[in-house]
């Protein structure tokens, strides 16, 4: 092709990509469709713990939404999920001190009806708990290491504290403890307890594990500095047999290369204390709104753009496993995940091999808050697809308020901002369009 023609052609395609992105922005910020969908999901379905009726309703909800948007090839990708239930009774009473705010950690065993009682012993780490030896026998071990306030990223602070929640029970049980309490995984100053997955090491006794609110943790710690404190913990949670559930997928088939699949999504299950608005209703509607915008504008992407609503991210990852099995037979070109909340976008994570290539897209994405691309792109659900050949992207929103709501009763629509949420959806739509129309340089 003569040089001039190449320049004219590439300029024309550049202009049209920019025009498309402007149209996605204009329509998105006018409709605020992501918020409307999230309001519907959190209001009509509510909490969606794997195996619950809420999770079953959520599967139907996504299928209905996908039909309404006009997606093709709507399917379930089945997966067997754990079925844990909180039950309706949880309480923690300390003496001296009275009632504290408490919730069972996800997957914990319950207590006998009258509860378990013991003297409380405070530690700041798993190592310290391991060193208690016989001193932990018959006691309730209280893990109270807070987030490191010096870290700018709250995700890093969470990563530095969450070993207490996940692994604390088995470490304490090895020394004969009867239960554990964990300071909630948050920097918030309120007293809402935050749940989240915990696990038991094989071969160690399964003891009840609960989180307490930050103010409750501080009160308990202050009392322990004055003398001995006894506690009685009651939890009615239990694990039922595994249950069949499913990921849900739907797509806009590609007009030129339908075999090239650009998938994007979040996880459909949530914890039960709130309604999973940020975690991860936001990720679900980011992807759903992105394809809705592409559809309503009558755009025809070259590659197939697919939404994936993954099941069971919170306490098992069975949906991600089942989906990765499918991708072994149906390779993906790219896979985006949003599972860091519905706040204003700040960056996009991307697989290392494409970090340099995508820099040229930054000027088109900055208006949506995407200040930079950073190496990464792997989250819990899309992560397994990278070894299978997919280039990964992850949405990185502002994170300062995320752990205020994460896994707590505060994770509700009231704490989601309609425009901030929409910017995430538009960023996904624009990114999907860029990947589909321009490829990733291979
Ligand atoms: Zn999540």
Coordinates of C-alpha atoms and ligand atoms in Angstrom, one line a residue:
X1 CA 0.0 0.0 0.0
X2 CA 1.4 3.5 -0.9
X3 CA 2.6 5.4 2.2
X4 CA 0.0 8.2 1.9
X5 CA -2.8 5.6 1.7
X6 CA -1.5 3.9 4.8
X7 CA -1.4 7.1 6.7
X8 CA -4.9 8.2 5.6
X9 CA -6.3 4.8 6.5
X10 CA -4.7 4.6 9.9
X11 CA -5.7 8.2 10.6
X12 CA -9.3 7.3 9.6
X13 CA -9.3 4.3 12.0
X14 CA -7.8 6.4 14.8
X15 CA -10.5 9.0 14.4
X16 CA -13.2 6.5 14.3
X17 CA -11.9 4.8 17.5
X18 CA -11.8 8.1 19.2
X19 CA -15.3 8.9 18.0
X20 CA -16.6 5.6 19.3
X21 CA -15.0 6.2 22.7
X22 CA -16.6 9.7 22.8
X23 CA -20.0 8.2 22.0
X24 CA -19.5 5.5 24.7
X25 CA -18.7 8.2 27.2
X26 CA -21.6 10.5 26.2
X27 CA -24.1 7.7 26.4
X28 CA -22.8 6.2 29.6
X29 CA -22.6 9.4 31.6
X30 CA -26.1 10.3 30.4
X31 CA -27.8 6.9 31.1
X32 CA -25.8 5.9 34.2
X33 CA -26.9 2.4 33.4
X34 CA -24.4 0.7 35.7
X35 CA -26.0 2.2 38.7
X36 CA -29.5 1.4 37.6
X37 CA -28.4 -2.3 37.2
X38 CA -26.7 -2.3 40.5
X39 CA -29.7 -0.9 42.2
X40 CA -31.8 -3.7 40.7
X41 CA -29.3 -6.4 41.7
X42 CA -28.8 -5.3 45.3
X43 CA -32.5 -4.4 45.7
X44 CA -34.2 -7.4 44.1
X45 CA -31.6 -10.1 44.7
X46 CA -29.6 -8.8 47.7
X47 CA -26.9 -10.9 49.3
X48 CA -25.6 -13.8 47.2
X49 CA -23.5 -16.2 49.2
X50 CA -22.5 -19.3 47.2
X51 CA -25.1 -22.0 47.6
X52 CA -27.8 -19.7 48.9
X53 CA -31.2 -18.8 47.4
X54 CA -29.8 -15.4 46.8
X55 CA -27.0 -16.9 44.6
X56 CA -29.6 -18.9 42.6
X57 CA -31.7 -15.7 42.1
X58 CA -28.5 -13.9 41.0
X59 CA -27.9 -16.4 38.2
X60 CA -31.4 -15.9 36.9
X61 CA -31.0 -12.1 37.3
X62 CA -27.9 -12.1 35.1
X63 CA -29.5 -14.2 32.5
X64 CA -32.5 -11.9 32.4
X65 CA -30.3 -8.8 32.1
X66 CA -28.2 -10.4 29.4
X67 CA -31.4 -11.1 27.4
X68 CA -32.6 -7.5 27.9
X69 CA -29.3 -6.2 26.7
X70 CA -29.6 -8.4 23.6
X71 CA -26.5 -10.6 24.2
X72 CA -26.1 -13.8 22.2
X73 CA -25.1 -17.4 23.3
X74 CA -26.2 -16.9 26.9
X75 CA -25.1 -19.9 28.8
X76 CA -24.4 -21.3 32.2
X77 CA -21.0 -22.8 33.0
X78 CA -21.9 -25.2 35.9
X79 CA -19.8 -25.5 39.0
X80 CA -20.3 -27.3 42.4
X81 CA -20.0 -24.7 45.2
X82 CA -19.6 -24.9 49.0
X83 CA -22.8 -24.0 50.9
X84 CA -22.1 -22.2 54.1
X85 CA -24.9 -20.5 56.1
X86 CA -24.5 -18.0 58.9
X87 CA -27.8 -18.8 60.6
X88 CA -29.5 -16.3 62.8
X89 CA -27.7 -16.3 66.0
X90 CA -24.3 -14.8 66.7
X91 CA -23.3 -13.0 69.9
X92 CA -20.2 -12.3 71.9
X93 CA -20.3 -11.3 75.6
X94 CA -17.2 -10.4 77.6
X95 CA -16.8 -10.1 81.3
X96 CA -16.1 -7.4 82.3
X97 CA -17.3 -5.4 79.3
X98 CA -20.7 -6.6 78.0
X99 CA -21.7 -7.2 74.4
X100 CA -19.3 -6.7 71.5
X101 CA -20.1 -6.5 67.8
X102 CA -19.4 -9.9 66.2
X103 CA -19.9 -11.9 63.0
X104 CA -18.9 -15.5 62.1
X105 CA -16.1 -15.7 59.5
X106 CA -17.1 -17.4 56.3
X107 CA -16.7 -21.2 56.4
X108 CA -16.3 -21.3 60.2
X109 CA -17.9 -24.0 62.2
X110 CA -20.6 -23.0 64.7
X111 CA -20.6 -23.3 68.4
X112 CA -22.8 -25.4 70.6
X113 CA -26.1 -23.6 71.3
X114 CA -24.9 -22.3 74.7
X115 CA -21.7 -21.1 73.0
X116 CA -18.0 -21.6 73.9
X117 CA -16.4 -19.8 76.8
X118 CA -12.9 -19.0 77.8
X119 CA -10.4 -16.5 78.9
X120 CA -9.3 -14.2 76.1
X121 CA -5.6 -14.0 75.2
X122 CA -4.5 -11.3 72.7
X123 CA -1.8 -11.7 70.0
X124 CA -0.7 -9.6 67.1
X125 CA 0.4 -12.4 64.7
X126 CA 0.2 -16.0 63.7
X127 CA 3.8 -16.4 65.0
X128 CA 2.8 -15.1 68.4
X129 CA -0.2 -17.4 68.5
X130 CA 2.0 -20.4 67.6
X131 CA 4.4 -19.5 70.4
X132 CA 1.6 -19.4 73.1
X133 CA 2.0 -23.2 73.4
X134 CA 0.1 -24.6 76.4
X135 CA -0.9 -21.1 77.5
X136 CA -3.6 -21.1 74.8
X137 CA -5.3 -24.3 76.1
X138 CA -9.0 -23.7 76.7
X139 CA -8.6 -20.0 75.8
X140 CA -10.1 -17.8 73.1
X141 CA -7.2 -16.3 71.0
X142 CA -7.8 -12.7 69.9
X143 CA -5.8 -11.6 66.8
X144 CA -5.5 -7.8 66.9
X145 CA -2.9 -6.7 64.4
X146 CA -4.4 -3.7 62.6
X147 CA -3.8 -2.6 59.0
X148 CA -0.5 -0.9 58.6
X149 CA -1.6 2.8 58.4
X150 CA 1.8 3.8 56.8
X151 CA 0.9 2.0 53.5
X152 CA -0.7 4.2 50.8
X153 CA -2.6 1.2 49.3
X154 CA -5.3 -0.2 51.4
X155 CA -5.0 -3.4 49.4
X156 CA -1.4 -3.8 50.6
X157 CA -2.5 -3.1 54.1
X158 CA -5.3 -5.8 53.8
X159 CA -2.7 -8.2 52.4
X160 CA -0.5 -7.6 55.4
X161 CA -3.2 -8.4 57.9
X162 CA -5.5 -11.0 56.4
X163 CA -3.4 -14.0 57.3
X164 CA -4.9 -13.7 60.8
X165 CA -8.4 -14.1 59.4
X166 CA -7.7 -16.9 57.0
X167 CA -5.2 -19.0 59.0
X168 CA -5.7 -17.9 62.6
X169 CA -8.0 -20.7 63.7
X170 CA -5.8 -23.6 62.9
X171 CA -2.7 -22.0 64.5
X172 CA -4.6 -21.4 67.7
X173 CA -6.3 -24.8 67.6
X174 CA -2.9 -26.6 67.6
X175 CA -2.3 -25.1 71.0
X176 CA -5.7 -26.1 72.3
X177 CA -7.6 -22.8 71.9
X178 CA -11.4 -23.2 71.8
X179 CA -12.2 -20.3 69.5
X180 CA -10.7 -17.2 67.8
X181 CA -11.7 -13.6 67.5
X182 CA -10.1 -11.5 64.8
X183 CA -10.0 -7.7 64.5
X184 CA -12.0 -6.8 61.4
X185 CA -10.1 -6.3 58.2
X186 CA -10.7 -2.6 57.9
X187 CA -9.3 0.8 58.7
X188 CA -12.8 2.2 59.3
X189 CA -13.4 3.6 62.8
X190 CA -16.9 2.3 63.1
X191 CA -17.9 -1.0 64.8
X192 CA -19.3 -3.0 61.9
X193 CA -17.8 -6.5 61.9
X194 CA -16.3 -7.6 58.5
X195 CA -16.6 -11.2 57.5
X196 CA -14.5 -13.0 54.9
X197 CA -13.2 -16.5 54.1
X198 CA -11.3 -18.5 56.7
X199 CA -9.9 -22.0 56.3
X200 CA -8.9 -25.0 58.4
X201 CA -5.7 -26.9 58.0
X202 CA -6.3 -30.6 57.5
X203 CA -5.8 -32.6 60.6
X204 CA -6.3 -29.8 63.1
X205 CA -9.4 -29.4 65.2
X206 CA -12.0 -27.0 63.7
X207 CA -12.7 -24.2 66.2
X208 CA -15.2 -21.4 65.7
X209 CA -13.8 -18.2 64.2
X210 CA -15.4 -14.8 64.3
X211 CA -14.6 -11.1 63.5
X212 CA -15.2 -8.3 65.8
X213 CA -15.7 -4.6 64.9
X214 CA -12.7 -2.2 65.3
X215 CA -14.2 -0.4 68.2
X216 CA -15.0 -3.7 69.9
X217 CA -11.4 -4.8 69.3
X218 CA -10.0 -1.7 70.9
X219 CA -12.3 -2.0 73.9
X220 CA -11.4 -5.6 74.4
X221 CA -7.7 -4.8 74.0
X222 CA -8.0 -2.0 76.6
X223 CA -9.7 -4.3 79.1
X224 CA -7.1 -6.9 78.6
X225 CA -4.4 -4.4 79.6
X226 CA -6.2 -4.0 83.0
X227 CA -6.7 -7.7 83.7
X228 CA -8.2 -10.9 82.7
X229 CA -11.3 -11.0 80.4
X230 CA -13.7 -13.9 79.9
X231 CA -15.7 -14.3 76.8
X232 CA -18.7 -16.3 75.6
X233 CA -19.1 -16.7 71.8
X234 CA -22.2 -18.1 70.2
X235 CA -22.4 -18.8 66.4
X236 CA -25.1 -20.7 64.6
X237 CA -23.3 -21.0 61.3
X238 CA -22.9 -24.3 59.5
X239 CA -21.7 -25.9 56.3
X240 CA -24.2 -27.9 54.2
X241 CA -23.4 -30.3 51.4
X242 CA -22.0 -28.7 48.2
X243 CA -24.5 -27.4 45.8
X244 CA -24.7 -27.0 42.0
X245 CA -24.4 -23.5 40.8
X246 CA -23.0 -21.7 37.7
X247 CA -21.1 -18.9 36.1
X248 CA -23.2 -17.1 33.5
X249 CA -21.8 -15.9 30.2
X250 CA -23.3 -13.9 27.3
X251 CA -21.6 -12.2 24.3
X252 CA -21.6 -9.9 21.3
X253 CA -20.2 -12.2 18.5
X254 CA -17.3 -10.7 16.6
X255 CA -18.0 -9.4 13.1
X256 CA -14.5 -10.2 11.7
X257 CA -12.7 -12.6 14.1
X258 CA -15.5 -14.2 16.2
X259 CA -13.0 -16.9 17.5
X260 CA -11.0 -14.2 19.3
X261 CA -12.7 -13.8 22.7
X262 CA -12.3 -10.7 24.8
X263 CA -14.0 -11.6 28.1
X264 CA -14.7 -9.3 31.0
X265 CA -16.5 -9.6 34.3
X266 CA -16.6 -9.8 38.0
X267 CA -18.0 -12.2 40.6
X268 CA -21.7 -12.8 41.1
X269 CA -21.5 -14.2 44.6
X270 CA -21.1 -11.9 47.6
X271 CA -20.9 -12.0 51.4
X272 CA -24.2 -11.8 53.3
X273 CA -23.9 -8.9 55.7
X274 CA -24.5 -6.2 53.1
X275 CA -25.8 -6.7 49.6
X276 CA -22.4 -7.0 47.8
X277 CA -22.7 -3.6 46.1
X278 CA -19.0 -2.8 45.7
X279 CA -17.9 -6.4 46.2
X280 CA -18.6 -7.4 43.5
X281 CA -21.9 -6.1 42.2
X282 CA -19.8 -3.3 40.8
X283 CA -17.7 -5.6 38.8
X284 CA -20.7 -7.4 37.4
X285 CA -22.4 -4.2 36.3
X286 CA -19.1 -2.7 35.0
X287 CA -19.0 -5.5 32.4
X288 CA -22.8 -5.6 31.8
X289 CA -23.0 -1.9 31.2
X290 CA -19.9 -1.9 28.9
X291 CA -21.6 -4.4 26.6
X292 CA -24.9 -2.6 26.9
X293 CA -23.3 0.6 25.7
X294 CA -21.7 -1.2 22.8
X295 CA -25.1 -2.7 21.9
X296 CA -27.2 0.4 22.2
X297 CA -24.8 2.4 20.0
X298 CA -25.2 -0.3 17.3
X299 CA -21.4 -0.9 17.3
X300 CA -20.1 -4.1 15.7
X301 CA -16.8 -5.2 17.4
X302 CA -14.4 -7.2 15.3
X303 CA -13.7 -9.7 18.1
X304 CA -16.3 -11.4 20.3
X305 CA -16.9 -9.4 23.5
X306 CA -18.1 -11.6 26.3
X307 CA -19.4 -11.0 29.8
X308 CA -18.5 -13.5 32.5
X309 CA -20.3 -13.5 35.8
X310 CA -18.1 -15.8 37.9
X311 CA -19.6 -17.7 40.9
X312 CA -18.0 -18.5 44.2
X313 CA -15.0 -16.1 44.3
X314 CA -15.4 -15.4 48.0
X315 CA -15.1 -18.9 49.5
X316 CA -13.8 -21.4 47.0
X317 CA -13.0 -20.1 43.6
X318 CA -14.9 -23.0 42.0
X319 CA -16.4 -20.8 39.3
X320 CA -13.0 -19.7 38.2
X321 CA -11.8 -23.3 38.1
X322 CA -14.8 -24.4 36.0
X323 CA -14.3 -21.4 33.6
X324 CA -10.6 -22.1 33.2
X325 CA -11.5 -25.7 32.2
X326 CA -13.7 -24.3 29.5
X327 CA -11.0 -21.9 28.3
X328 CA -8.6 -24.8 27.8
X329 CA -10.9 -25.8 24.8
X330 CA -11.8 -22.2 23.9
X331 CA -8.7 -20.0 24.1
X332 CA -9.3 -16.4 25.1
X333 CA -7.6 -13.4 23.5
X334 CA -8.0 -11.2 26.6
X335 CA -9.8 -11.3 30.0
X336 CA -10.6 -8.3 32.1
X337 CA -11.7 -8.4 35.7
X338 CA -13.2 -5.8 38.0
X339 CA -13.1 -6.9 41.7
X340 CA -11.8 -3.9 43.5
X341 CA -14.9 -1.8 44.0
X342 CA -17.0 0.7 42.2
X343 CA -15.0 3.8 43.0
X344 CA -13.4 6.2 40.5
X345 CA -11.0 4.4 38.2
X346 CA -7.3 5.3 38.7
X347 CA -5.4 2.7 36.6
X348 CA -5.5 -0.5 34.7
X349 CA -3.4 -3.6 35.5
X350 CA -2.2 -5.4 32.4
X351 CA -0.1 -8.5 31.7
X352 CA 3.6 -7.7 31.7
X353 CA 4.1 -8.8 28.1
X354 CA 1.7 -6.1 26.9
X355 CA 2.5 -3.3 29.3
X356 CA 4.6 -1.4 26.7
X357 CA 2.1 -2.0 23.8
X358 CA -0.9 -0.5 25.5
X359 CA 0.7 2.8 26.5
X360 CA -0.4 4.4 23.3
X361 CA -4.1 4.0 24.5
X362 CA -3.5 6.0 27.6
X363 CA -4.5 9.4 26.1
X364 CA -7.9 7.9 25.1
X365 CA -8.6 6.5 28.6
X366 CA -7.3 9.3 30.8
X367 CA -10.7 11.1 30.6
X368 CA -12.1 8.1 32.5
X369 CA -9.7 8.4 35.3
X370 CA -7.2 5.9 34.0
X371 CA -3.9 7.7 34.9
X372 CA -1.6 4.8 34.0
X373 CA -1.2 1.1 33.1
X374 CA 0.6 -1.0 35.8
X375 CA 2.0 -4.5 35.5
X376 CA -0.4 -7.1 36.7
X377 CA -4.0 -7.6 35.4
X378 CA -4.6 -10.8 37.3
X379 CA -7.4 -11.0 39.9
X380 CA -8.9 -14.1 41.5
X381 CA -11.2 -15.1 38.6
X382 CA -9.2 -14.1 35.4
X383 CA -5.8 -15.1 36.9
X384 CA -6.0 -18.8 35.8
X385 CA -6.5 -17.7 32.2
X386 CA -3.1 -16.1 31.7
X387 CA -1.2 -19.4 31.5
X388 CA -3.9 -20.4 29.0
X389 CA -2.8 -17.6 26.7
X390 CA -5.1 -14.7 27.6
X391 CA -3.8 -11.1 28.1
X392 CA -5.2 -10.0 31.4
X393 CA -6.5 -6.6 32.5
X394 CA -7.8 -5.5 35.8
X395 CA -9.6 -2.3 36.8
X396 CA -7.9 -0.4 39.6
X397 CA -10.2 2.1 41.2
X398 CA -9.4 4.5 44.0
X399 CA -9.0 2.2 47.1
X400 CA -9.1 4.5 50.2
X401 CA -12.8 3.7 51.1
X402 CA -13.0 0.2 49.8
X403 CA -12.2 -1.6 53.1
X404 CA -14.6 0.7 54.9
X405 CA -17.4 -1.3 53.3
X406 CA -15.8 -4.6 52.2
X407 CA -17.6 -7.8 53.5
X408 CA -19.6 -5.7 56.0
X409 CA -23.1 -4.5 56.4
X410 CA -21.9 -1.2 54.8
X411 CA -21.5 -2.8 51.4
X412 CA -24.8 -1.4 50.1
X413 CA -25.9 0.7 47.2
X414 CA -26.0 3.8 49.4
X415 CA -22.2 3.8 49.5
X416 CA -21.8 3.6 45.7
X417 CA -21.6 6.8 43.6
X418 CA -23.5 6.6 40.3
X419 CA -20.9 8.5 38.1
X420 CA -17.8 7.0 39.6
X421 CA -19.3 3.6 39.0
X422 CA -20.2 4.5 35.4
X423 CA -16.6 5.6 34.7
X424 CA -15.5 2.1 35.4
X425 CA -18.0 0.7 33.0
X426 CA -17.1 3.2 30.2
X427 CA -13.4 2.4 30.8
X428 CA -14.1 -1.3 30.2
X429 CA -16.2 -0.5 27.1
X430 CA -13.5 1.7 25.7
X431 CA -10.8 -0.9 26.5
X432 CA -12.8 -3.7 25.0
X433 CA -13.3 -1.6 21.9
X434 CA -9.5 -0.8 21.6
X435 CA -8.5 -4.5 22.1
X436 CA -11.2 -5.7 19.6
X437 CA -10.4 -3.1 16.9
X438 CA -6.7 -2.7 17.2
X439 CA -5.6 -6.0 18.7
X440 CA -2.7 -6.4 21.1
X441 CA 0.1 -6.4 18.5
X442 CA 0.2 -10.0 17.7
Ligands
LIG1 ZN1 -14.7 -9.6 45.5

